[in-house]
C-alpha cells in the first residue's frame, strides 16, 4: 500500500483556485463583477488579508481586473487586458496590502514585470535574431527534458537567449536581473519538480517557430501564453507548500 504525501495549501491559494475554477468553468462570465473584498471574506470565512492575497494572484494571472471606484471584474480577454496596446498604466497596477507574504509579493512583482516585457522581447527577437541566434534558440527549444532538474535550467536559458536576440543591452541586463532573483530561483526550482513544468517547455518550440518565421505578432502571443503556463505552475503546481 502506497500513501501520497498530504499537500498543505495556503489559504489565499485555495481562494484563488476556487475563483479561477469558476472562471474556467464559465460560471463567472467576462465583465461580471465579483463581490466586494469584505463580502468575499465573509463568504470564505477568512481574513481580508487572505482575500487580498488571492485577488493579487488572480490579477497577476490576468483573470480579474480591479477598477478604482467600480469594483472587481472578470477579464473578458486576457490578451487585451495586459498587452502592449494598452496606454493605461492602471491596467498593470497591483493593489498591495500591509500584512503580506514577502515571498509572494516578490513573485507576483516579477511575474507582472515579465508579462509586461517578455512578449515584447519575443517580438524584437522575431525582427532582429540573426542566424547564430536562431541556431542557439533551436538547440535550446529542441532539448529533451530528461529529469526535473533540466526543466528550470532550460527555461532560463531559452529566455536569456531570446533577450540576447534583441541586441539591446538594457533588455539583456534587465531580464538577467529578473530571472536570477534568489526568491524566483527557489520558487522556480520547486515548480520544476512537477511534470506539468516539463510540458510548459513545449511553449519554447512555439515561440521559436514564430521567431524563425519572423512573425512578431505570433511570437508575442506565444510568449504571452507561455508565461501564463509558468504563472499557473508558480502558484498552483508547487509541490512544497505551507499553511498561511
PDB file of C-alpha atoms in Angstrom:
ATOM      1  CA  UNK A   1       0.000   0.000   0.000  1.00  0.00           C
ATOM      2  CA  UNK A   2       1.399   3.377  -1.009  1.00  0.00           C
ATOM      3  CA  UNK A   3       0.326   6.633   0.601  1.00  0.00           C
ATOM      4  CA  UNK A   4       0.672  10.012  -1.054  1.00  0.00           C
ATOM      5  CA  UNK A   5       2.050  12.940   0.966  1.00  0.00           C
ATOM      6  CA  UNK A   6      -0.546  15.491   2.017  1.00  0.00           C
ATOM      7  CA  UNK A   7      -0.102  18.841   0.312  1.00  0.00           C
ATOM      8  CA  UNK A   8      -0.712  21.781   2.603  1.00  0.00           C
ATOM      9  CA  UNK A   9      -2.183  24.751   0.763  1.00  0.00           C
ATOM     10  CA  UNK A  10      -2.073  28.383   1.773  1.00  0.00           C
ATOM     11  CA  UNK A  11      -5.499  29.911   2.417  1.00  0.00           C
ATOM     12  CA  UNK A  12      -5.118  32.510  -0.327  1.00  0.00           C
ATOM     13  CA  UNK A  13      -4.185  29.782  -2.844  1.00  0.00           C
ATOM     14  CA  UNK A  14      -7.384  27.871  -2.085  1.00  0.00           C
ATOM     15  CA  UNK A  15      -9.476  31.030  -2.540  1.00  0.00           C
ATOM     16  CA  UNK A  16      -7.705  31.865  -5.799  1.00  0.00           C
ATOM     17  CA  UNK A  17      -8.156  28.317  -7.093  1.00  0.00           C
ATOM     18  CA  UNK A  18     -11.896  28.299  -6.335  1.00  0.00           C
ATOM     19  CA  UNK A  19     -12.452  31.599  -8.148  1.00  0.00           C
ATOM     20  CA  UNK A  20     -10.232  30.502 -11.039  1.00  0.00           C
ATOM     21  CA  UNK A  21     -12.213  27.279 -11.448  1.00  0.00           C
ATOM     22  CA  UNK A  22     -15.470  29.240 -11.588  1.00  0.00           C
ATOM     23  CA  UNK A  23     -13.986  31.400 -14.346  1.00  0.00           C
ATOM     24  CA  UNK A  24     -12.620  28.441 -16.328  1.00  0.00           C
ATOM     25  CA  UNK A  25     -15.920  26.547 -15.998  1.00  0.00           C
ATOM     26  CA  UNK A  26     -17.875  29.547 -17.252  1.00  0.00           C
ATOM     27  CA  UNK A  27     -19.798  30.113 -14.033  1.00  0.00           C
ATOM     28  CA  UNK A  28     -18.219  33.536 -13.752  1.00  0.00           C
ATOM     29  CA  UNK A  29     -18.668  35.388 -17.040  1.00  0.00           C
ATOM     30  CA  UNK A  30     -16.465  38.007 -18.732  1.00  0.00           C
ATOM     31  CA  UNK A  31     -17.085  41.513 -17.348  1.00  0.00           C
ATOM     32  CA  UNK A  32     -19.098  40.095 -14.437  1.00  0.00           C
ATOM     33  CA  UNK A  33     -18.446  41.845 -11.129  1.00  0.00           C
ATOM     34  CA  UNK A  34     -17.172  39.874  -8.165  1.00  0.00           C
ATOM     35  CA  UNK A  35     -18.434  40.551  -4.639  1.00  0.00           C
ATOM     36  CA  UNK A  36     -16.508  43.107  -2.601  1.00  0.00           C
ATOM     37  CA  UNK A  37     -13.434  42.061  -0.643  1.00  0.00           C
ATOM     38  CA  UNK A  38     -15.431  42.108   2.600  1.00  0.00           C
ATOM     39  CA  UNK A  39     -18.222  40.020   1.083  1.00  0.00           C
ATOM     40  CA  UNK A  40     -15.674  37.502  -0.189  1.00  0.00           C
ATOM     41  CA  UNK A  41     -14.022  37.382   3.236  1.00  0.00           C
ATOM     42  CA  UNK A  42     -17.403  36.693   4.853  1.00  0.00           C
ATOM     43  CA  UNK A  43     -18.283  34.050   2.248  1.00  0.00           C
ATOM     44  CA  UNK A  44     -14.988  32.185   2.603  1.00  0.00           C
ATOM     45  CA  UNK A  45     -14.867  32.869   6.357  1.00  0.00           C
ATOM     46  CA  UNK A  46     -11.308  34.161   6.111  1.00  0.00           C
ATOM     47  CA  UNK A  47      -9.459  37.406   6.782  1.00  0.00           C
ATOM     48  CA  UNK A  48      -9.368  40.359   4.394  1.00  0.00           C
ATOM     49  CA  UNK A  49      -5.615  39.798   4.060  1.00  0.00           C
ATOM     50  CA  UNK A  50      -6.159  36.304   2.608  1.00  0.00           C
ATOM     51  CA  UNK A  51      -8.781  37.632   0.176  1.00  0.00           C
ATOM     52  CA  UNK A  52      -6.469  40.418  -0.992  1.00  0.00           C
ATOM     53  CA  UNK A  53      -3.629  37.950  -1.490  1.00  0.00           C
ATOM     54  CA  UNK A  54      -5.916  35.717  -3.576  1.00  0.00           C
ATOM     55  CA  UNK A  55      -7.097  38.648  -5.682  1.00  0.00           C
ATOM     56  CA  UNK A  56      -3.492  39.697  -6.253  1.00  0.00           C
ATOM     57  CA  UNK A  57      -2.731  36.226  -7.607  1.00  0.00           C
ATOM     58  CA  UNK A  58      -5.763  36.304  -9.914  1.00  0.00           C
ATOM     59  CA  UNK A  59      -4.916  39.800 -11.102  1.00  0.00           C
ATOM     60  CA  UNK A  60      -1.327  38.798 -11.810  1.00  0.00           C
ATOM     61  CA  UNK A  61      -2.643  35.836 -13.801  1.00  0.00           C
ATOM     62  CA  UNK A  62      -4.793  38.225 -15.835  1.00  0.00           C
ATOM     63  CA  UNK A  63      -8.096  36.677 -14.745  1.00  0.00           C
ATOM     64  CA  UNK A  64      -9.540  39.716 -12.971  1.00  0.00           C
ATOM     65  CA  UNK A  65      -9.189  43.483 -13.082  1.00  0.00           C
ATOM     66  CA  UNK A  66      -9.628  45.808 -10.131  1.00  0.00           C
ATOM     67  CA  UNK A  67     -11.060  49.172 -11.144  1.00  0.00           C
ATOM     68  CA  UNK A  68     -10.966  52.022  -8.657  1.00  0.00           C
ATOM     69  CA  UNK A  69     -14.377  53.106  -7.508  1.00  0.00           C
ATOM     70  CA  UNK A  70     -16.085  50.409  -9.564  1.00  0.00           C
ATOM     71  CA  UNK A  71     -15.087  47.042  -8.151  1.00  0.00           C
ATOM     72  CA  UNK A  72     -13.529  43.749  -9.217  1.00  0.00           C
ATOM     73  CA  UNK A  73     -14.361  42.333 -12.650  1.00  0.00           C
ATOM     74  CA  UNK A  74     -13.708  39.162 -14.609  1.00  0.00           C
ATOM     75  CA  UNK A  75     -11.479  39.979 -17.572  1.00  0.00           C
ATOM     76  CA  UNK A  76     -13.141  39.389 -20.939  1.00  0.00           C
ATOM     77  CA  UNK A  77      -9.944  38.996 -22.968  1.00  0.00           C
ATOM     78  CA  UNK A  78      -6.700  38.318 -21.142  1.00  0.00           C
ATOM     79  CA  UNK A  79      -4.536  39.417 -24.060  1.00  0.00           C
ATOM     80  CA  UNK A  80      -6.374  42.722 -24.441  1.00  0.00           C
ATOM     81  CA  UNK A  81      -6.193  43.342 -20.719  1.00  0.00           C
ATOM     82  CA  UNK A  82      -2.444  43.245 -20.370  1.00  0.00           C
ATOM     83  CA  UNK A  83      -0.911  43.529 -23.815  1.00  0.00           C
ATOM     84  CA  UNK A  84       1.285  46.293 -25.083  1.00  0.00           C
ATOM     85  CA  UNK A  85      -1.592  48.068 -26.841  1.00  0.00           C
ATOM     86  CA  UNK A  86      -2.816  49.428 -23.527  1.00  0.00           C
ATOM     87  CA  UNK A  87      -1.991  53.069 -22.852  1.00  0.00           C
ATOM     88  CA  UNK A  88      -3.405  52.979 -19.318  1.00  0.00           C
ATOM     89  CA  UNK A  89      -0.757  52.235 -16.702  1.00  0.00           C
ATOM     90  CA  UNK A  90      -3.535  51.323 -14.247  1.00  0.00           C
ATOM     91  CA  UNK A  91      -4.015  48.129 -16.262  1.00  0.00           C
ATOM     92  CA  UNK A  92      -0.823  46.882 -14.658  1.00  0.00           C
ATOM     93  CA  UNK A  93      -1.462  48.214 -11.168  1.00  0.00           C
ATOM     94  CA  UNK A  94      -1.486  45.796  -8.243  1.00  0.00           C
ATOM     95  CA  UNK A  95      -3.142  46.934  -5.017  1.00  0.00           C
ATOM     96  CA  UNK A  96      -0.672  45.804  -2.379  1.00  0.00           C
ATOM     97  CA  UNK A  97      -1.505  45.264   1.260  1.00  0.00           C
ATOM     98  CA  UNK A  98       0.330  45.912   4.515  1.00  0.00           C
ATOM     99  CA  UNK A  99       0.327  42.458   6.108  1.00  0.00           C
ATOM    100  CA  UNK A 100       1.561  40.345   3.195  1.00  0.00           C
ATOM    101  CA  UNK A 101       3.777  37.384   2.425  1.00  0.00           C
ATOM    102  CA  UNK A 102       7.138  38.869   1.284  1.00  0.00           C
ATOM    103  CA  UNK A 103       7.910  35.863  -0.929  1.00  0.00           C
ATOM    104  CA  UNK A 104       4.528  36.070  -2.643  1.00  0.00           C
ATOM    105  CA  UNK A 105       4.958  39.817  -3.212  1.00  0.00           C
ATOM    106  CA  UNK A 106       8.324  39.270  -4.864  1.00  0.00           C
ATOM    107  CA  UNK A 107       6.967  36.501  -7.102  1.00  0.00           C
ATOM    108  CA  UNK A 108       3.902  38.497  -8.191  1.00  0.00           C
ATOM    109  CA  UNK A 109       6.037  41.557  -8.882  1.00  0.00           C
ATOM    110  CA  UNK A 110       8.430  39.505 -11.007  1.00  0.00           C
ATOM    111  CA  UNK A 111       5.579  37.872 -12.921  1.00  0.00           C
ATOM    112  CA  UNK A 112       3.990  41.255 -13.528  1.00  0.00           C
ATOM    113  CA  UNK A 113       7.193  42.667 -14.986  1.00  0.00           C
ATOM    114  CA  UNK A 114       7.810  39.565 -17.099  1.00  0.00           C
ATOM    115  CA  UNK A 115       4.343  39.802 -18.624  1.00  0.00           C
ATOM    116  CA  UNK A 116       4.964  43.439 -19.445  1.00  0.00           C
ATOM    117  CA  UNK A 117       8.332  42.992 -21.161  1.00  0.00           C
ATOM    118  CA  UNK A 118       8.864  39.422 -22.382  1.00  0.00           C
ATOM    119  CA  UNK A 119       6.176  39.328 -25.089  1.00  0.00           C
ATOM    120  CA  UNK A 120       7.873  42.470 -26.459  1.00  0.00           C
ATOM    121  CA  UNK A 121      11.240  40.735 -26.194  1.00  0.00           C
ATOM    122  CA  UNK A 122       9.850  37.903 -28.321  1.00  0.00           C
ATOM    123  CA  UNK A 123       8.598  40.448 -30.854  1.00  0.00           C
ATOM    124  CA  UNK A 124      12.001  42.100 -31.108  1.00  0.00           C
ATOM    125  CA  UNK A 125      13.707  38.722 -31.364  1.00  0.00           C
ATOM    126  CA  UNK A 126      11.482  37.857 -34.327  1.00  0.00           C
ATOM    127  CA  UNK A 127      12.704  41.012 -36.054  1.00  0.00           C
ATOM    128  CA  UNK A 128      16.361  41.022 -35.044  1.00  0.00           C
ATOM    129  CA  UNK A 129      17.560  37.461 -34.432  1.00  0.00           C
ATOM    130  CA  UNK A 130      20.455  36.539 -36.695  1.00  0.00           C
ATOM    131  CA  UNK A 131      21.498  33.108 -37.935  1.00  0.00           C
ATOM    132  CA  UNK A 132      23.549  32.285 -34.821  1.00  0.00           C
ATOM    133  CA  UNK A 133      20.714  33.378 -32.545  1.00  0.00           C
ATOM    134  CA  UNK A 134      18.300  31.093 -34.364  1.00  0.00           C
ATOM    135  CA  UNK A 135      20.710  28.174 -34.149  1.00  0.00           C
ATOM    136  CA  UNK A 136      21.084  28.611 -30.375  1.00  0.00           C
ATOM    137  CA  UNK A 137      17.344  29.009 -29.865  1.00  0.00           C
ATOM    138  CA  UNK A 138      16.613  25.938 -31.967  1.00  0.00           C
ATOM    139  CA  UNK A 139      19.069  23.836 -29.993  1.00  0.00           C
ATOM    140  CA  UNK A 140      17.644  25.005 -26.674  1.00  0.00           C
ATOM    141  CA  UNK A 141      13.988  24.635 -27.710  1.00  0.00           C
ATOM    142  CA  UNK A 142      14.634  21.149 -29.039  1.00  0.00           C
ATOM    143  CA  UNK A 143      16.477  19.891 -25.989  1.00  0.00           C
ATOM    144  CA  UNK A 144      14.838  16.858 -24.440  1.00  0.00           C
ATOM    145  CA  UNK A 145      13.988  17.193 -20.762  1.00  0.00           C
ATOM    146  CA  UNK A 146      15.283  14.013 -19.158  1.00  0.00           C
ATOM    147  CA  UNK A 147      14.962  14.878 -15.482  1.00  0.00           C
ATOM    148  CA  UNK A 148      13.217  17.528 -13.432  1.00  0.00           C
ATOM    149  CA  UNK A 149      16.434  19.445 -12.838  1.00  0.00           C
ATOM    150  CA  UNK A 150      16.695  20.144 -16.562  1.00  0.00           C
ATOM    151  CA  UNK A 151      13.371  21.974 -16.757  1.00  0.00           C
ATOM    152  CA  UNK A 152      14.175  25.156 -14.830  1.00  0.00           C
ATOM    153  CA  UNK A 153      17.606  25.440 -16.485  1.00  0.00           C
ATOM    154  CA  UNK A 154      16.170  25.008 -19.994  1.00  0.00           C
ATOM    155  CA  UNK A 155      13.512  27.628 -19.366  1.00  0.00           C
ATOM    156  CA  UNK A 156      16.002  30.145 -18.022  1.00  0.00           C
ATOM    157  CA  UNK A 157      18.448  29.518 -20.882  1.00  0.00           C
ATOM    158  CA  UNK A 158      15.779  29.956 -23.558  1.00  0.00           C
ATOM    159  CA  UNK A 159      14.503  33.247 -22.167  1.00  0.00           C
ATOM    160  CA  UNK A 160      18.063  34.515 -21.811  1.00  0.00           C
ATOM    161  CA  UNK A 161      18.881  33.612 -25.421  1.00  0.00           C
ATOM    162  CA  UNK A 162      15.770  35.460 -26.581  1.00  0.00           C
ATOM    163  CA  UNK A 163      16.907  38.581 -24.753  1.00  0.00           C
ATOM    164  CA  UNK A 164      20.315  38.372 -26.483  1.00  0.00           C
ATOM    165  CA  UNK A 165      18.491  38.156 -29.807  1.00  0.00           C
ATOM    166  CA  UNK A 166      17.049  41.651 -29.276  1.00  0.00           C
ATOM    167  CA  UNK A 167      20.576  43.157 -29.500  1.00  0.00           C
ATOM    168  CA  UNK A 168      19.559  45.528 -26.700  1.00  0.00           C
ATOM    169  CA  UNK A 169      21.953  45.523 -23.741  1.00  0.00           C
ATOM    170  CA  UNK A 170      19.458  47.183 -21.396  1.00  0.00           C
ATOM    171  CA  UNK A 171      16.913  44.437 -22.064  1.00  0.00           C
ATOM    172  CA  UNK A 172      19.571  41.760 -21.571  1.00  0.00           C
ATOM    173  CA  UNK A 173      20.620  43.182 -18.197  1.00  0.00           C
ATOM    174  CA  UNK A 174      17.018  43.733 -17.102  1.00  0.00           C
ATOM    175  CA  UNK A 175      15.924  40.174 -17.823  1.00  0.00           C
ATOM    176  CA  UNK A 176      19.074  38.765 -16.252  1.00  0.00           C
ATOM    177  CA  UNK A 177      18.270  40.564 -13.014  1.00  0.00           C
ATOM    178  CA  UNK A 178      14.711  39.251 -13.040  1.00  0.00           C
ATOM    179  CA  UNK A 179      15.302  35.566 -13.693  1.00  0.00           C
ATOM    180  CA  UNK A 180      18.315  35.379 -11.382  1.00  0.00           C
ATOM    181  CA  UNK A 181      16.402  36.730  -8.393  1.00  0.00           C
ATOM    182  CA  UNK A 182      17.058  34.459  -5.386  1.00  0.00           C
ATOM    183  CA  UNK A 183      13.395  34.057  -4.387  1.00  0.00           C
ATOM    184  CA  UNK A 184      12.368  33.449  -8.013  1.00  0.00           C
ATOM    185  CA  UNK A 185      15.115  30.844  -8.353  1.00  0.00           C
ATOM    186  CA  UNK A 186      13.895  28.973  -5.257  1.00  0.00           C
ATOM    187  CA  UNK A 187      10.257  29.010  -6.359  1.00  0.00           C
ATOM    188  CA  UNK A 188      11.187  28.024  -9.914  1.00  0.00           C
ATOM    189  CA  UNK A 189      13.174  25.004  -8.761  1.00  0.00           C
ATOM    190  CA  UNK A 190      10.247  23.806  -6.646  1.00  0.00           C
ATOM    191  CA  UNK A 191       7.843  24.151  -9.582  1.00  0.00           C
ATOM    192  CA  UNK A 192      10.292  22.342 -11.851  1.00  0.00           C
ATOM    193  CA  UNK A 193       9.672  19.193  -9.836  1.00  0.00           C
ATOM    194  CA  UNK A 194       6.261  18.786 -11.436  1.00  0.00           C
ATOM    195  CA  UNK A 195       5.622  17.004 -14.709  1.00  0.00           C
ATOM    196  CA  UNK A 196       3.476  19.965 -15.753  1.00  0.00           C
ATOM    197  CA  UNK A 197       6.551  22.185 -15.830  1.00  0.00           C
ATOM    198  CA  UNK A 198       8.191  19.885 -18.351  1.00  0.00           C
ATOM    199  CA  UNK A 199       5.112  20.265 -20.525  1.00  0.00           C
ATOM    200  CA  UNK A 200       5.371  24.041 -20.356  1.00  0.00           C
ATOM    201  CA  UNK A 201       8.787  23.786 -22.020  1.00  0.00           C
ATOM    202  CA  UNK A 202       6.892  22.875 -25.186  1.00  0.00           C
ATOM    203  CA  UNK A 203       5.930  26.531 -25.334  1.00  0.00           C
ATOM    204  CA  UNK A 204       9.529  27.296 -26.240  1.00  0.00           C
ATOM    205  CA  UNK A 205       9.096  25.464 -29.514  1.00  0.00           C
ATOM    206  CA  UNK A 206       6.085  27.604 -30.438  1.00  0.00           C
ATOM    207  CA  UNK A 207       7.978  30.780 -29.611  1.00  0.00           C
ATOM    208  CA  UNK A 208      10.986  29.620 -31.608  1.00  0.00           C
ATOM    209  CA  UNK A 209       8.869  28.814 -34.670  1.00  0.00           C
ATOM    210  CA  UNK A 210       7.353  32.297 -34.579  1.00  0.00           C
ATOM    211  CA  UNK A 211      10.779  33.924 -34.210  1.00  0.00           C
ATOM    212  CA  UNK A 212      12.232  31.777 -37.003  1.00  0.00           C
ATOM    213  CA  UNK A 213       9.325  32.737 -39.289  1.00  0.00           C
ATOM    214  CA  UNK A 214       9.809  36.438 -38.454  1.00  0.00           C
ATOM    215  CA  UNK A 215       6.205  36.588 -37.240  1.00  0.00           C
ATOM    216  CA  UNK A 216       6.450  39.152 -34.446  1.00  0.00           C
ATOM    217  CA  UNK A 217       2.746  39.045 -33.546  1.00  0.00           C
ATOM    218  CA  UNK A 218       2.766  35.256 -33.258  1.00  0.00           C
ATOM    219  CA  UNK A 219       5.928  35.498 -31.156  1.00  0.00           C
ATOM    220  CA  UNK A 220       4.214  37.966 -28.821  1.00  0.00           C
ATOM    221  CA  UNK A 221       1.199  35.718 -28.315  1.00  0.00           C
ATOM    222  CA  UNK A 222       3.252  32.549 -27.974  1.00  0.00           C
ATOM    223  CA  UNK A 223       5.332  34.172 -25.244  1.00  0.00           C
ATOM    224  CA  UNK A 224       2.252  35.550 -23.508  1.00  0.00           C
ATOM    225  CA  UNK A 225       0.650  32.110 -23.410  1.00  0.00           C
ATOM    226  CA  UNK A 226       3.917  30.520 -22.259  1.00  0.00           C
ATOM    227  CA  UNK A 227       4.179  32.953 -19.357  1.00  0.00           C
ATOM    228  CA  UNK A 228       0.602  32.123 -18.375  1.00  0.00           C
ATOM    229  CA  UNK A 229       1.640  28.486 -18.039  1.00  0.00           C
ATOM    230  CA  UNK A 230       4.618  29.475 -15.916  1.00  0.00           C
ATOM    231  CA  UNK A 231       2.392  31.589 -13.679  1.00  0.00           C
ATOM    232  CA  UNK A 232      -0.040  28.749 -13.106  1.00  0.00           C
ATOM    233  CA  UNK A 233       2.869  26.498 -12.167  1.00  0.00           C
ATOM    234  CA  UNK A 234       4.295  29.059  -9.777  1.00  0.00           C
ATOM    235  CA  UNK A 235       1.036  29.481  -7.906  1.00  0.00           C
ATOM    236  CA  UNK A 236      -0.737  26.143  -8.210  1.00  0.00           C
ATOM    237  CA  UNK A 237       1.787  23.406  -9.071  1.00  0.00           C
ATOM    238  CA  UNK A 238       4.492  23.997  -6.460  1.00  0.00           C
ATOM    239  CA  UNK A 239       4.784  20.784  -4.506  1.00  0.00           C
ATOM    240  CA  UNK A 240       6.224  22.075  -1.249  1.00  0.00           C
ATOM    241  CA  UNK A 241       3.588  24.253   0.405  1.00  0.00           C
ATOM    242  CA  UNK A 242       2.998  25.716   3.843  1.00  0.00           C
ATOM    243  CA  UNK A 243      -0.080  26.870   5.713  1.00  0.00           C
ATOM    244  CA  UNK A 244      -0.995  30.541   5.641  1.00  0.00           C
TER     245      UNK A 244
END
